[in-house]
mmCIF file of C-alpha atoms in Angstrom:
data_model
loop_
_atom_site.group_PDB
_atom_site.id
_atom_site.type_symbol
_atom_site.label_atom_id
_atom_site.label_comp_id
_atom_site.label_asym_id
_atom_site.label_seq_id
_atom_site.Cartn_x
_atom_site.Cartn_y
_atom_site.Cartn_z
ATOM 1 C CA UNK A 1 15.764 -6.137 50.241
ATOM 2 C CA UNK A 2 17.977 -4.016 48.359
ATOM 3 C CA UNK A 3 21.921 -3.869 48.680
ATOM 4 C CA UNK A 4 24.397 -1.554 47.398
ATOM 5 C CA UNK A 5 28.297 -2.034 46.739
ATOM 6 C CA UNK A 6 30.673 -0.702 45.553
ATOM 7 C CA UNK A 7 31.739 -1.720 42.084
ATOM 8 C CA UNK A 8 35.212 -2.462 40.402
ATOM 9 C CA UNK A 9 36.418 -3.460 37.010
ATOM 10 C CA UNK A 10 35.581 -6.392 37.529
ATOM 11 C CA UNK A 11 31.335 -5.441 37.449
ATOM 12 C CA UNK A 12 31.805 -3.900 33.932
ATOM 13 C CA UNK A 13 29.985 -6.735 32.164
ATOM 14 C CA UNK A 14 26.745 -6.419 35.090
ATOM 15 C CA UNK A 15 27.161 -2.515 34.329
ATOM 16 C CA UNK A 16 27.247 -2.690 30.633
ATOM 17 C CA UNK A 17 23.151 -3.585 30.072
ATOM 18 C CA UNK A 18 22.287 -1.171 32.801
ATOM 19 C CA UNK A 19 24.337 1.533 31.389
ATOM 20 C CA UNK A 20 22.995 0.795 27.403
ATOM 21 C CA UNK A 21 18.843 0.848 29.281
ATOM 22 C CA UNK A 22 19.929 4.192 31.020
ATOM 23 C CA UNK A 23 21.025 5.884 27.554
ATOM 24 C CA UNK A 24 18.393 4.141 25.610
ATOM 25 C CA UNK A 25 16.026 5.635 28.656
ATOM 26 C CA UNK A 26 17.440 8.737 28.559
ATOM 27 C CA UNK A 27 18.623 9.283 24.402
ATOM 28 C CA UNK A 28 21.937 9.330 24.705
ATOM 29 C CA UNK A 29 23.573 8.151 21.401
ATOM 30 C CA UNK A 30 26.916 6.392 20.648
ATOM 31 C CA UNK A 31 26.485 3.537 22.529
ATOM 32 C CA UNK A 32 29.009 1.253 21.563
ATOM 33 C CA UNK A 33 29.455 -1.894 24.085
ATOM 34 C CA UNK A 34 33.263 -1.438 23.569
ATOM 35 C CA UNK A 35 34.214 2.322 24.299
ATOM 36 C CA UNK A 36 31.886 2.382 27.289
ATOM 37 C CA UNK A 37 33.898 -0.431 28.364
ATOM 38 C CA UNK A 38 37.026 0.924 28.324
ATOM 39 C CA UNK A 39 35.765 4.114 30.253
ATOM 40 C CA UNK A 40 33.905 1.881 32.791
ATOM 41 C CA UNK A 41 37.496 0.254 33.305
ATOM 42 C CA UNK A 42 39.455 3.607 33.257
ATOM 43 C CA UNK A 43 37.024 5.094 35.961
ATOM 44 C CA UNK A 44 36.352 2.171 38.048
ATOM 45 C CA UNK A 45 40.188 1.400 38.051
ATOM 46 C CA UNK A 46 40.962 4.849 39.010
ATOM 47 C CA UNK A 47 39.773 6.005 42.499
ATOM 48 C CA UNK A 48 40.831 9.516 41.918
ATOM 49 C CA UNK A 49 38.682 10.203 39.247
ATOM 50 C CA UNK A 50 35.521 8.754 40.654
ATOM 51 C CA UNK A 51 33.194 6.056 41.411
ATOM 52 C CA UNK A 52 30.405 3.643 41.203
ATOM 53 C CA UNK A 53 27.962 1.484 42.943
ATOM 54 C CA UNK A 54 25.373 -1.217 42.137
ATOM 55 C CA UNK A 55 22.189 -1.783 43.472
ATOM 56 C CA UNK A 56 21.379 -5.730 43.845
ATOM 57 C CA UNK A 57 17.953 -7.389 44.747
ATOM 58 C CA UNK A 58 18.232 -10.948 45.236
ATOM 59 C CA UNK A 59 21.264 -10.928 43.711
ATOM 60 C CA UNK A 60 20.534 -9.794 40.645
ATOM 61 C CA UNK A 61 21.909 -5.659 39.159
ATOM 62 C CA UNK A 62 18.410 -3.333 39.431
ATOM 63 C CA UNK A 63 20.699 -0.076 39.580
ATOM 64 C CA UNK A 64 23.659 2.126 39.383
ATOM 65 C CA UNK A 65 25.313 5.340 40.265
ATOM 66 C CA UNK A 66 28.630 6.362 38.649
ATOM 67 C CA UNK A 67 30.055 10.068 39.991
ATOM 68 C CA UNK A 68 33.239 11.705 38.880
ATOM 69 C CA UNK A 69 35.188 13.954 40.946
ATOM 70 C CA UNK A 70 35.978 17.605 40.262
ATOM 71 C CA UNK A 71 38.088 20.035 42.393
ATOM 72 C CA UNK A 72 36.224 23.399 42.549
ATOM 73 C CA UNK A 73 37.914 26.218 44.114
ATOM 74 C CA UNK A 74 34.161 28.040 44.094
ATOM 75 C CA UNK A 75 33.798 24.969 46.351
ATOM 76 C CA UNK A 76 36.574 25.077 47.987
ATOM 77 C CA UNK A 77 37.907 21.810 47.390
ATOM 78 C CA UNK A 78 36.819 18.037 45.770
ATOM 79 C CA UNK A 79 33.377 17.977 44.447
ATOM 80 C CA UNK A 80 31.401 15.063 43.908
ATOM 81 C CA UNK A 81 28.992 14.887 39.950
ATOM 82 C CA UNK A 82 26.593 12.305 39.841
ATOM 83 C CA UNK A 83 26.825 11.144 36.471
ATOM 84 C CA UNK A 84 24.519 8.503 35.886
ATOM 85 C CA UNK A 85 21.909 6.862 38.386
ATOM 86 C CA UNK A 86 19.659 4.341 36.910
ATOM 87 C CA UNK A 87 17.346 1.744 38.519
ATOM 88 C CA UNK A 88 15.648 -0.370 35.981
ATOM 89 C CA UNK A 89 11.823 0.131 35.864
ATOM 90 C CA UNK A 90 11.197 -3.074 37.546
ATOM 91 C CA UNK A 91 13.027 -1.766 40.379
ATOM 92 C CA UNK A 92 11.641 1.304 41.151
ATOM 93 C CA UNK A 93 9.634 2.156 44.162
ATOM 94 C CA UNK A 94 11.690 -0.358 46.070
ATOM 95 C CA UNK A 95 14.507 1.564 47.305
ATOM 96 C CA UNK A 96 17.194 1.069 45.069
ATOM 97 C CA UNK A 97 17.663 4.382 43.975
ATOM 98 C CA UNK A 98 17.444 6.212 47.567
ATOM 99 C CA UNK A 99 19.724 3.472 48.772
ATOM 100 C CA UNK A 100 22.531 4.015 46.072
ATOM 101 C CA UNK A 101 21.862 8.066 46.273
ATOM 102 C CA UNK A 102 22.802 7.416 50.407
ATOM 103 C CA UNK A 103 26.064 4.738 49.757
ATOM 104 C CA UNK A 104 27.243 7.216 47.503
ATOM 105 C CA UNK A 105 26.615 10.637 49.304
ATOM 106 C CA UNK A 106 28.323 8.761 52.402
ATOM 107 C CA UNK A 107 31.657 7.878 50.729
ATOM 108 C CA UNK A 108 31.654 11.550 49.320
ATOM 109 C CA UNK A 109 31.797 12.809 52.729
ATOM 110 C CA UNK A 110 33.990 10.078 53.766
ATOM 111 C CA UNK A 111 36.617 11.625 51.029
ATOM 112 C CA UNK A 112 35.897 15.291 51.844
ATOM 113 C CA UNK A 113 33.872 16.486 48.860
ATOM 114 C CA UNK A 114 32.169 19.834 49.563
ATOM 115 C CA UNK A 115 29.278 19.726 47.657
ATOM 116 C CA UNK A 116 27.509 16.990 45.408
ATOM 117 C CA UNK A 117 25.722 18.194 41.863
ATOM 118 C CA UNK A 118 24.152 15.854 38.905
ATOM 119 C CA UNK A 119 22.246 17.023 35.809
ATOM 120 C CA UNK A 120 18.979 16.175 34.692
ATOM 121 C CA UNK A 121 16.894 15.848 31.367
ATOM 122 C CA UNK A 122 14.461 18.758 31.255
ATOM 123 C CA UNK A 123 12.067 16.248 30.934
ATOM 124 C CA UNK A 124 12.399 13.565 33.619
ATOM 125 C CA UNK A 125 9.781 14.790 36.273
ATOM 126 C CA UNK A 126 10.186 11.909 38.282
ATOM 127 C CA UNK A 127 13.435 11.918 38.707
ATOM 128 C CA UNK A 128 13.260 15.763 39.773
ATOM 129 C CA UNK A 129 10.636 14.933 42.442
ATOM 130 C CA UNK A 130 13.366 12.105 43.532
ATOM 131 C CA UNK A 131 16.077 14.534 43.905
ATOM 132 C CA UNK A 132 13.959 17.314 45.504
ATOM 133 C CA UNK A 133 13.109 14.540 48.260
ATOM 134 C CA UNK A 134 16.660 14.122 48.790
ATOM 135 C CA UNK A 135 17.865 17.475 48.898
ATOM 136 C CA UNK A 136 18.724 18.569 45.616
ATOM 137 C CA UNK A 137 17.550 21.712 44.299
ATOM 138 C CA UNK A 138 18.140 24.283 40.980
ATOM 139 C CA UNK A 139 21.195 26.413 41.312
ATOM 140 C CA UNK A 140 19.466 29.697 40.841
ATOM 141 C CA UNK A 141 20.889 31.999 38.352
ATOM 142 C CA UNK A 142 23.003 29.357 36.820
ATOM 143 C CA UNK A 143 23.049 26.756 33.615
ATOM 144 C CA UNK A 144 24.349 24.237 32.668
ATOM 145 C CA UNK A 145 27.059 24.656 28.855
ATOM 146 C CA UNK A 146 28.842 22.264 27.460
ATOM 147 C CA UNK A 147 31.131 21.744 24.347
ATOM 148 C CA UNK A 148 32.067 18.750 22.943
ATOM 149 C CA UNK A 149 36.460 18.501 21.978
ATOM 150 C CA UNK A 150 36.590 15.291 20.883
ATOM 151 C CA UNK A 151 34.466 13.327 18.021
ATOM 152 C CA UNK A 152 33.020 10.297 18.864
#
């Protein structure tokens, strides 16, 4: 049976191998154990800027889901970004993922965010097909730029 809490600084060590298998999953480089810390910390110490939440099965991390918050006027008011949502592979299909996706989208409505939005690799078809189940769908006519303003 799966269970979700919340998670606090004091999870960063549980989070830090599920976090370095999502960006190996994914190919996100600059992994570095010790700068993902201290954001882990900064965000899970900070309830204003966001959130996370870990998925257990007997007692032992199969998942996460970290979101940020944003105020959006288009949104009229505080929006809620998935940023990462990861259930290890030997977790799938059990769950862990729909259960963290419902926790989450809960305490966003709890707070009074408007609207809840994630990005996904171009490639990740399952993943799509997850978030289609669950309501999410393409913004039409819009995508998604980004710059970078700090190195490293």
């Amino acid at each position: 049976m799966v269970q979700v809490r919340k998670a606090d600084a004091s999870d960063i060590s549980t989070l830090l191998p599920l976090v370095a298998a999502y960006w190996d999953f994914e190919s996100v480089s600059g992994f570095e154990v010790e700068r993902v810390a201290v954001q882990l910390e900064r965000l899970l110490s900070e309830p204003t800027l966001g959130a996370g939440w870990i998925a257990l099965v007997d007692n032992l991390p199969v998942g996460y889901l970290l979101a940020v918050y944003v105020f959006s006027l288009e949104h009229l008011g505080l929006t809620a970004e998935i940023d990462e949502l990861f259930v290890v592979p030997s977790g799938r299909n059990a769950g862990a993922g729909s259960e963290l996706l419902k926790v989450a989208e809960a305490e966003f409505t709890q707070i009074g965010c408007t609207n809840a939005s994630l990005q996904l690799s171009l490639g990740n078809d399952a993943a799509r097909q997850f978030y289609h189940r669950r309501g999410y769908e393409k913004r039409s006519g819009y995508e998604l730029l980004d710059k970078m303003l700090l190195s490293g």
